[in-house]
mmCIF file with all atom_site columns, C-alpha atoms (C1' of nucleotides) in Angstrom:
data_model
loop_
_atom_site.group_PDB
_atom_site.id
_atom_site.type_symbol
_atom_site.label_atom_id
_atom_site.label_alt_id
_atom_site.label_comp_id
_atom_site.label_asym_id
_atom_site.label_entity_id
_atom_site.label_seq_id
_atom_site.pdbx_PDB_ins_code
_atom_site.Cartn_x
_atom_site.Cartn_y
_atom_site.Cartn_z
_atom_site.occupancy
_atom_site.B_iso_or_equiv
_atom_site.pdbx_formal_charge
_atom_site.auth_seq_id
_atom_site.auth_comp_id
_atom_site.auth_asym_id
_atom_site.auth_atom_id
_atom_site.pdbx_PDB_model_num
ATOM 1   C CA    . MET B 1 1   ? -11.427 29.981  -15.798 1.00 34.00 ? 1   MET B CA    1
ATOM 2   C CA    . SER B 1 2   ? -8.074  30.423  -17.317 1.00 39.00 ? 2   SER B CA    1
ATOM 3   C CA    . GLU B 1 3   ? -7.287  28.643  -20.547 1.00 40.00 ? 3   GLU B CA    1
ATOM 4   C CA    . ARG B 1 4   ? -4.230  26.739  -21.434 1.00 38.00 ? 4   ARG B CA    1
ATOM 5   C CA    . SER B 1 5   ? -2.543  26.314  -24.686 1.00 36.00 ? 5   SER B CA    1
ATOM 6   C CA    . PRO B 1 6   ? -3.921  23.298  -26.453 1.00 39.00 ? 6   PRO B CA    1
ATOM 7   C CA    . GLY B 1 7   ? -1.721  20.312  -26.236 1.00 34.00 ? 7   GLY B CA    1
ATOM 8   C CA    . ALA B 1 8   ? 0.033   21.569  -23.135 1.00 37.00 ? 8   ALA B CA    1
ATOM 9   C CA    . GLU B 1 9   ? -1.548  19.872  -20.148 1.00 39.00 ? 9   GLU B CA    1
ATOM 10  C CA    . PRO B 1 10  ? -1.044  21.569  -16.800 1.00 41.00 ? 10  PRO B CA    1
ATOM 11  C CA    . ARG B 1 11  ? 0.009   18.329  -15.178 1.00 36.00 ? 11  ARG B CA    1
ATOM 12  C CA    . GLU B 1 12  ? 2.297   18.973  -12.250 1.00 38.00 ? 12  GLU B CA    1
ATOM 13  C CA    . THR B 1 13  ? 4.005   22.151  -11.239 1.00 37.00 ? 13  THR B CA    1
ATOM 14  C CA    . HIS B 1 14  ? 1.359   24.235  -9.608  1.00 37.00 ? 14  HIS B CA    1
ATOM 15  C CA    . PRO B 1 15  ? 1.677   27.962  -9.627  1.00 43.00 ? 15  PRO B CA    1
ATOM 16  C CA    . ASP B 1 16  ? 1.316   29.850  -6.369  1.00 48.00 ? 16  ASP B CA    1
ATOM 17  C CA    . ASP B 1 17  ? -1.884  28.200  -5.285  1.00 66.00 ? 17  ASP B CA    1
ATOM 18  C CA    . LEU B 1 18  ? -1.802  25.201  -3.045  1.00 74.00 ? 18  LEU B CA    1
ATOM 19  C CA    . PRO B 1 19  ? -2.123  21.927  -4.836  1.00 88.00 ? 19  PRO B CA    1
ATOM 20  C CA    . GLU B 1 20  ? -5.690  20.747  -4.775  1.00 93.00 ? 20  GLU B CA    1
ATOM 21  C CA    . TYR B 1 21  ? -4.718  17.741  -2.735  1.00 96.00 ? 21  TYR B CA    1
ATOM 22  C CA    . ALA B 1 22  ? -3.078  19.928  -0.124  1.00 96.00 ? 22  ALA B CA    1
ATOM 23  C CA    . GLU B 1 23  ? -6.185  22.022  0.190   1.00 96.00 ? 23  GLU B CA    1
ATOM 24  C CA    . ARG B 1 24  ? -8.255  18.949  0.840   1.00 96.00 ? 24  ARG B CA    1
ATOM 25  C CA    . VAL B 1 25  ? -5.879  17.737  3.503   1.00 97.00 ? 25  VAL B CA    1
ATOM 26  C CA    . LEU B 1 26  ? -5.949  21.081  5.263   1.00 97.00 ? 26  LEU B CA    1
ATOM 27  C CA    . GLU B 1 27  ? -9.692  21.155  4.996   1.00 97.00 ? 27  GLU B CA    1
ATOM 28  C CA    . VAL B 1 28  ? -9.953  17.892  6.876   1.00 97.00 ? 28  VAL B CA    1
ATOM 29  C CA    . ALA B 1 29  ? -7.491  19.086  9.489   1.00 98.00 ? 29  ALA B CA    1
ATOM 30  C CA    . GLU B 1 30  ? -9.784  22.010  10.169  1.00 97.00 ? 30  GLU B CA    1
ATOM 31  C CA    . LEU B 1 31  ? -12.680 19.669  10.771  1.00 96.00 ? 31  LEU B CA    1
ATOM 32  C CA    . ILE B 1 32  ? -11.055 17.863  13.647  1.00 97.00 ? 32  ILE B CA    1
ATOM 33  C CA    . PRO B 1 33  ? -12.696 19.020  16.876  1.00 97.00 ? 33  PRO B CA    1
ATOM 34  C CA    . PRO B 1 34  ? -10.567 20.367  19.703  1.00 98.00 ? 34  PRO B CA    1
ATOM 35  C CA    . GLY B 1 35  ? -9.555  17.627  22.072  1.00 98.00 ? 35  GLY B CA    1
ATOM 36  C CA    . ARG B 1 36  ? -9.511  15.027  19.331  1.00 98.00 ? 36  ARG B CA    1
ATOM 37  C CA    . VAL B 1 37  ? -6.996  13.975  16.691  1.00 98.00 ? 37  VAL B CA    1
ATOM 38  C CA    . MET B 1 38  ? -6.830  12.147  13.389  1.00 98.00 ? 38  MET B CA    1
ATOM 39  C CA    . THR B 1 39  ? -3.888  10.127  12.174  1.00 98.00 ? 39  THR B CA    1
ATOM 40  C CA    . TYR B 1 40  ? -2.162  10.788  8.878   1.00 98.00 ? 40  TYR B CA    1
ATOM 41  C CA    . GLY B 1 41  ? -3.493  7.501   7.642   1.00 97.00 ? 41  GLY B CA    1
ATOM 42  C CA    . ASP B 1 42  ? -7.036  8.326   8.719   1.00 97.00 ? 42  ASP B CA    1
ATOM 43  C CA    . VAL B 1 43  ? -6.953  11.563  6.808   1.00 97.00 ? 43  VAL B CA    1
ATOM 44  C CA    . ALA B 1 44  ? -5.691  9.783   3.716   1.00 97.00 ? 44  ALA B CA    1
ATOM 45  C CA    . GLU B 1 45  ? -8.427  7.180   3.971   1.00 95.00 ? 45  GLU B CA    1
ATOM 46  C CA    . TRP B 1 46  ? -11.046 9.777   4.578   1.00 96.00 ? 46  TRP B CA    1
ATOM 47  C CA    . LEU B 1 47  ? -9.963  11.579  1.452   1.00 96.00 ? 47  LEU B CA    1
ATOM 48  C CA    . GLU B 1 48  ? -9.776  8.313   -0.419  1.00 94.00 ? 48  GLU B CA    1
ATOM 49  C CA    . GLU B 1 49  ? -6.633  9.646   -1.976  1.00 94.00 ? 49  GLU B CA    1
ATOM 50  C CA    . GLY B 1 50  ? -2.950  9.541   -1.304  1.00 95.00 ? 50  GLY B CA    1
ATOM 51  C CA    . GLY B 1 51  ? -1.404  7.877   1.718   1.00 96.00 ? 51  GLY B CA    1
ATOM 52  C CA    . PRO B 1 52  ? -0.098  8.731   5.148   1.00 97.00 ? 52  PRO B CA    1
ATOM 53  C CA    . ARG B 1 53  ? 3.161   9.981   3.783   1.00 97.00 ? 53  ARG B CA    1
ATOM 54  C CA    . GLN B 1 54  ? 1.494   12.318  1.368   1.00 97.00 ? 54  GLN B CA    1
ATOM 55  C CA    . VAL B 1 55  ? -0.665  13.733  4.125   1.00 98.00 ? 55  VAL B CA    1
ATOM 56  C CA    . GLY B 1 56  ? 2.451   14.141  6.224   1.00 97.00 ? 56  GLY B CA    1
ATOM 57  C CA    . ARG B 1 57  ? 4.155   15.971  3.417   1.00 97.00 ? 57  ARG B CA    1
ATOM 58  C CA    . VAL B 1 58  ? 1.284   18.387  3.069   1.00 97.00 ? 58  VAL B CA    1
ATOM 59  C CA    . MET B 1 59  ? 1.221   19.035  6.795   1.00 98.00 ? 59  MET B CA    1
ATOM 60  C CA    . SER B 1 60  ? 4.935   19.684  6.891   1.00 96.00 ? 60  SER B CA    1
ATOM 61  C CA    . LEU B 1 61  ? 4.712   22.154  4.050   1.00 96.00 ? 61  LEU B CA    1
ATOM 62  C CA    . TYR B 1 62  ? 1.436   23.920  4.678   1.00 96.00 ? 62  TYR B CA    1
ATOM 63  C CA    . GLY B 1 63  ? 0.280   22.761  8.099   1.00 96.00 ? 63  GLY B CA    1
ATOM 64  C CA    . GLY B 1 64  ? 1.044   26.079  9.731   1.00 95.00 ? 64  GLY B CA    1
ATOM 65  C CA    . ALA B 1 65  ? -2.281  27.478  8.591   1.00 93.00 ? 65  ALA B CA    1
ATOM 66  C CA    . VAL B 1 66  ? -4.360  24.865  10.414  1.00 97.00 ? 66  VAL B CA    1
ATOM 67  C CA    . PRO B 1 67  ? -4.458  23.092  13.789  1.00 98.00 ? 67  PRO B CA    1
ATOM 68  C CA    . TRP B 1 68  ? -1.522  20.903  12.819  1.00 98.00 ? 68  TRP B CA    1
ATOM 69  C CA    . TRP B 1 69  ? -1.301  19.304  16.276  1.00 98.00 ? 69  TRP B CA    1
ATOM 70  C CA    . ARG B 1 70  ? -4.579  17.476  15.624  1.00 98.00 ? 70  ARG B CA    1
ATOM 71  C CA    . VAL B 1 71  ? -3.067  15.426  12.819  1.00 98.00 ? 71  VAL B CA    1
ATOM 72  C CA    . VAL B 1 72  ? -0.818  12.887  14.423  1.00 98.00 ? 72  VAL B CA    1
ATOM 73  C CA    . ARG B 1 73  ? 1.047   9.665   14.073  1.00 98.00 ? 73  ARG B CA    1
ATOM 74  C CA    . SER B 1 74  ? -0.887  6.488   14.682  1.00 97.00 ? 74  SER B CA    1
ATOM 75  C CA    . ASP B 1 75  ? 1.278   5.552   17.656  1.00 97.00 ? 75  ASP B CA    1
ATOM 76  C CA    . GLY B 1 76  ? 0.483   8.781   19.453  1.00 97.00 ? 76  GLY B CA    1
ATOM 77  C CA    . VAL B 1 77  ? 4.032   10.088  19.622  1.00 96.00 ? 77  VAL B CA    1
ATOM 78  C CA    . LEU B 1 78  ? 4.148   13.874  19.773  1.00 96.00 ? 78  LEU B CA    1
ATOM 79  C CA    . LEU B 1 79  ? 5.476   15.587  16.721  1.00 96.00 ? 79  LEU B CA    1
ATOM 80  C CA    . PRO B 1 80  ? 9.265   15.587  16.967  1.00 94.00 ? 80  PRO B CA    1
ATOM 81  C CA    . GLY B 1 81  ? 10.592  19.108  17.113  1.00 93.00 ? 81  GLY B CA    1
ATOM 82  C CA    . HIS B 1 82  ? 7.309   20.545  18.335  1.00 95.00 ? 82  HIS B CA    1
ATOM 83  C CA    . GLU B 1 83  ? 6.577   18.352  21.321  1.00 95.00 ? 83  GLU B CA    1
ATOM 84  C CA    . LEU B 1 84  ? 6.145   21.118  23.824  1.00 95.00 ? 84  LEU B CA    1
ATOM 85  C CA    . ARG B 1 85  ? 4.063   23.257  21.532  1.00 96.00 ? 85  ARG B CA    1
ATOM 86  C CA    . ALA B 1 86  ? 1.807   20.321  20.779  1.00 97.00 ? 86  ALA B CA    1
ATOM 87  C CA    . LEU B 1 87  ? 1.636   19.323  24.421  1.00 97.00 ? 87  LEU B CA    1
ATOM 88  C CA    . GLY B 1 88  ? 0.536   22.808  25.350  1.00 97.00 ? 88  GLY B CA    1
ATOM 89  C CA    . HIS B 1 89  ? -2.335  22.572  22.914  1.00 98.00 ? 89  HIS B CA    1
ATOM 90  C CA    . TYR B 1 90  ? -3.350  19.117  24.101  1.00 98.00 ? 90  TYR B CA    1
ATOM 91  C CA    . ARG B 1 91  ? -3.419  20.174  27.721  1.00 97.00 ? 91  ARG B CA    1
ATOM 92  C CA    . ALA B 1 92  ? -5.367  23.272  26.805  1.00 98.00 ? 92  ALA B CA    1
ATOM 93  C CA    . GLU B 1 93  ? -7.968  21.340  24.815  1.00 98.00 ? 93  GLU B CA    1
ATOM 94  C CA    . GLY B 1 94  ? -8.151  18.381  27.116  1.00 97.00 ? 94  GLY B CA    1
ATOM 95  C CA    . THR B 1 95  ? -6.904  15.894  24.560  1.00 98.00 ? 95  THR B CA    1
ATOM 96  C CA    . PRO B 1 96  ? -6.490  12.477  26.215  1.00 98.00 ? 96  PRO B CA    1
ATOM 97  C CA    . LEU B 1 97  ? -2.865  11.773  26.995  1.00 97.00 ? 97  LEU B CA    1
ATOM 98  C CA    . ARG B 1 98  ? -1.041  8.787   28.378  1.00 95.00 ? 98  ARG B CA    1
ATOM 99  C CA    . GLU B 1 99  ? 1.488   9.866   30.930  1.00 90.00 ? 99  GLU B CA    1
ATOM 100 C CA    . ALA B 1 100 ? 4.707   7.966   30.906  1.00 78.00 ? 100 ALA B CA    1
ATOM 101 C CA    . SER B 1 101 ? 4.120   4.915   33.068  1.00 70.00 ? 101 SER B CA    1
ATOM 102 C CA    . THR B 1 102 ? 7.580   4.651   34.535  1.00 67.00 ? 102 THR B CA    1
ATOM 103 C CA    . SER B 1 103 ? 8.948   7.547   36.486  1.00 62.00 ? 103 SER B CA    1
ATOM 104 C CA    . ALA B 1 104 ? 11.600  8.121   33.895  1.00 64.00 ? 104 ALA B CA    1
ATOM 105 C CA    . GLU B 1 105 ? 12.109  11.809  33.342  1.00 69.00 ? 105 GLU B CA    1
ATOM 106 C CA    . GLY B 1 106 ? 12.506  13.334  29.953  1.00 69.00 ? 106 GLY B CA    1
ATOM 107 C CA    . HIS B 1 107 ? 9.721   11.126  28.655  1.00 83.00 ? 107 HIS B CA    1
ATOM 108 C CA    . LEU B 1 108 ? 6.928   13.211  27.301  1.00 91.00 ? 108 LEU B CA    1
ATOM 109 C CA    . PRO B 1 109 ? 3.445   11.791  27.404  1.00 96.00 ? 109 PRO B CA    1
ATOM 110 C CA    . ARG B 1 110 ? 1.940   10.304  24.286  1.00 96.00 ? 110 ARG B CA    1
ATOM 111 C CA    . LEU B 1 111 ? -1.564  10.651  23.022  1.00 97.00 ? 111 LEU B CA    1
ATOM 112 C CA    . ASP B 1 112 ? -4.094  8.139   24.222  1.00 97.00 ? 112 ASP B CA    1
ATOM 113 C CA    . MET B 1 113 ? -5.104  7.181   20.739  1.00 97.00 ? 113 MET B CA    1
ATOM 114 C CA    . ARG B 1 114 ? -7.953  5.011   21.827  1.00 96.00 ? 114 ARG B CA    1
ATOM 115 C CA    . ARG B 1 115 ? -9.733  7.961   23.310  1.00 96.00 ? 115 ARG B CA    1
ATOM 116 C CA    . ALA B 1 116 ? -8.358  10.845  21.276  1.00 97.00 ? 116 ALA B CA    1
ATOM 117 C CA    . ARG B 1 117 ? -8.762  9.398   17.807  1.00 97.00 ? 117 ARG B CA    1
ATOM 118 C CA    . TRP B 1 118 ? -11.617 10.968  15.952  1.00 96.00 ? 118 TRP B CA    1
ATOM 119 C CA    . ASP B 1 119 ? -13.421 9.059   13.239  1.00 87.00 ? 119 ASP B CA    1
ATOM 120 C CA    . GLY B 1 120 ? -13.979 12.102  11.096  1.00 77.00 ? 120 GLY B CA    1
ATOM 121 C CA    . GLY B 1 121 ? -17.690 11.931  11.659  1.00 76.00 ? 121 GLY B CA    1
ATOM 122 C CA    . ALA B 1 122 ? -18.029 8.482   10.190  1.00 76.00 ? 122 ALA B CA    1
ATOM 123 C CA    . ASP B 1 123 ? -21.775 8.815   9.944   1.00 74.00 ? 123 ASP B CA    1
ATOM 124 C CA    . ALA B 1 124 ? -21.601 12.335  8.582   1.00 74.00 ? 124 ALA B CA    1
ATOM 125 C CA    . GLY B 1 125 ? -21.161 11.048  5.062   1.00 71.00 ? 125 GLY B CA    1
ATOM 126 C CA    . HIS B 1 126 ? -18.714 13.052  3.074   1.00 76.00 ? 126 HIS B CA    1
ATOM 127 C CA    . THR B 1 127 ? -19.373 11.407  -0.274  1.00 73.00 ? 127 THR B CA    1
ATOM 128 C "C1'" . DA  K 2 1   ? 16.599  6.578   -14.880 1.00 85.60 ? 1   DA  K "C1'" 1
ATOM 129 C "C1'" . DG  K 2 2   ? 18.305  5.373   -10.401 1.00 85.60 ? 2   DG  K "C1'" 1
ATOM 130 C "C1'" . DC  K 2 3   ? 18.583  6.497   -5.508  1.00 85.60 ? 3   DC  K "C1'" 1
ATOM 131 C "C1'" . DG  K 2 4   ? 17.867  8.624   -1.081  1.00 85.60 ? 4   DG  K "C1'" 1
ATOM 132 C "C1'" . DT  K 2 5   ? 14.546  10.959  1.897   1.00 85.60 ? 5   DT  K "C1'" 1
ATOM 133 C "C1'" . DG  K 2 6   ? 10.405  11.764  4.700   1.00 85.60 ? 6   DG  K "C1'" 1
ATOM 134 C "C1'" . DA  K 2 7   ? 5.445   15.349  10.145  1.00 85.60 ? 7   DA  K "C1'" 1
ATOM 135 C "C1'" . DC  K 2 8   ? 3.702   7.126   7.920   1.00 85.60 ? 8   DC  K "C1'" 1
ATOM 136 C "C1'" . DG  K 2 9   ? 2.121   2.447   9.311   1.00 85.60 ? 9   DG  K "C1'" 1
ATOM 137 C "C1'" . DA  K 2 10  ? 1.862   -2.406  10.089  1.00 85.60 ? 10  DA  K "C1'" 1
ATOM 138 C "C1'" . DG  K 2 11  ? 4.321   -6.455  11.118  1.00 85.60 ? 11  DG  K "C1'" 1
ATOM 139 C "C1'" . DT  K 2 12  ? 8.086   -9.061  13.280  1.00 85.60 ? 12  DT  K "C1'" 1
ATOM 140 C "C1'" . DA  K 2 13  ? 11.853  -10.021 16.595  1.00 85.60 ? 13  DA  K "C1'" 1
ATOM 141 C "C1'" . DA  H 3 1   ? 8.076   -1.582  25.472  1.00 85.60 ? 1   DA  H "C1'" 1
ATOM 142 C "C1'" . DT  H 3 2   ? 11.949  -0.912  21.913  1.00 85.60 ? 2   DT  H "C1'" 1
ATOM 143 C "C1'" . DA  H 3 3   ? 14.291  -1.853  17.444  1.00 85.60 ? 3   DA  H "C1'" 1
ATOM 144 C "C1'" . DC  H 3 4   ? 14.228  -3.083  12.902  1.00 85.60 ? 4   DC  H "C1'" 1
ATOM 145 C "C1'" . DT  H 3 5   ? 12.235  -4.287  8.274   1.00 85.60 ? 5   DT  H "C1'" 1
ATOM 146 C "C1'" . DC  H 3 6   ? 9.355   -3.596  4.561   1.00 85.60 ? 6   DC  H "C1'" 1
ATOM 147 C "C1'" . DG  H 3 7   ? 5.715   -1.445  1.778   1.00 85.60 ? 7   DG  H "C1'" 1
ATOM 148 C "C1'" . DC  H 3 8   ? 4.166   2.783   0.546   1.00 85.60 ? 8   DC  H "C1'" 1
ATOM 149 C "C1'" . DC  H 3 9   ? 4.588   7.040   -2.744  1.00 85.60 ? 9   DC  H "C1'" 1
ATOM 150 C "C1'" . DA  H 3 10  ? 5.739   11.864  -4.079  1.00 85.60 ? 10  DA  H "C1'" 1
ATOM 151 C "C1'" . DC  H 3 11  ? 10.030  14.662  -4.554  1.00 85.60 ? 11  DC  H "C1'" 1
ATOM 152 C "C1'" . DG  H 3 12  ? 14.535  16.197  -5.365  1.00 85.60 ? 12  DG  H "C1'" 1
ATOM 153 C "C1'" . DC  H 3 13  ? 19.159  15.339  -6.834  1.00 85.60 ? 13  DC  H "C1'" 1
#
DNA sequence: AGCGTGACGAGTA
DNA sequence: ATACTCGCCACGC
């Protein structure tokens, strides 16, 4: 609705609002059902825009407003720095985990990606 | 304009 | 299974 001075494109530098891309990423994060996860790469593919690193950037900056623990690394490693918080959520939602095989202590479980990965409703067409 | 960094990911050793 | 490399790409200095 607002107009811009002719000749001055609003390219980068967004005002206070979240960048459009960030909003889309967060939107997808909200779609992930409890007990399931999507990888950064999956989200990027689903959006057909950006890449894993861009999704990761958005999550690091604005993820606090959404279930951030449901967007994970493809190898299932818990988010460094928030392992216990994430683990609490996973246990509470019944997200499939792979307990450390060896009896080594200090090893937190990792996500069982084969079972926890959510396809984003592949047949629920988003286009 | 170059260079390092990062909530990544796949491939190789 | 772990460690390392490389490709990726937006950002900040």
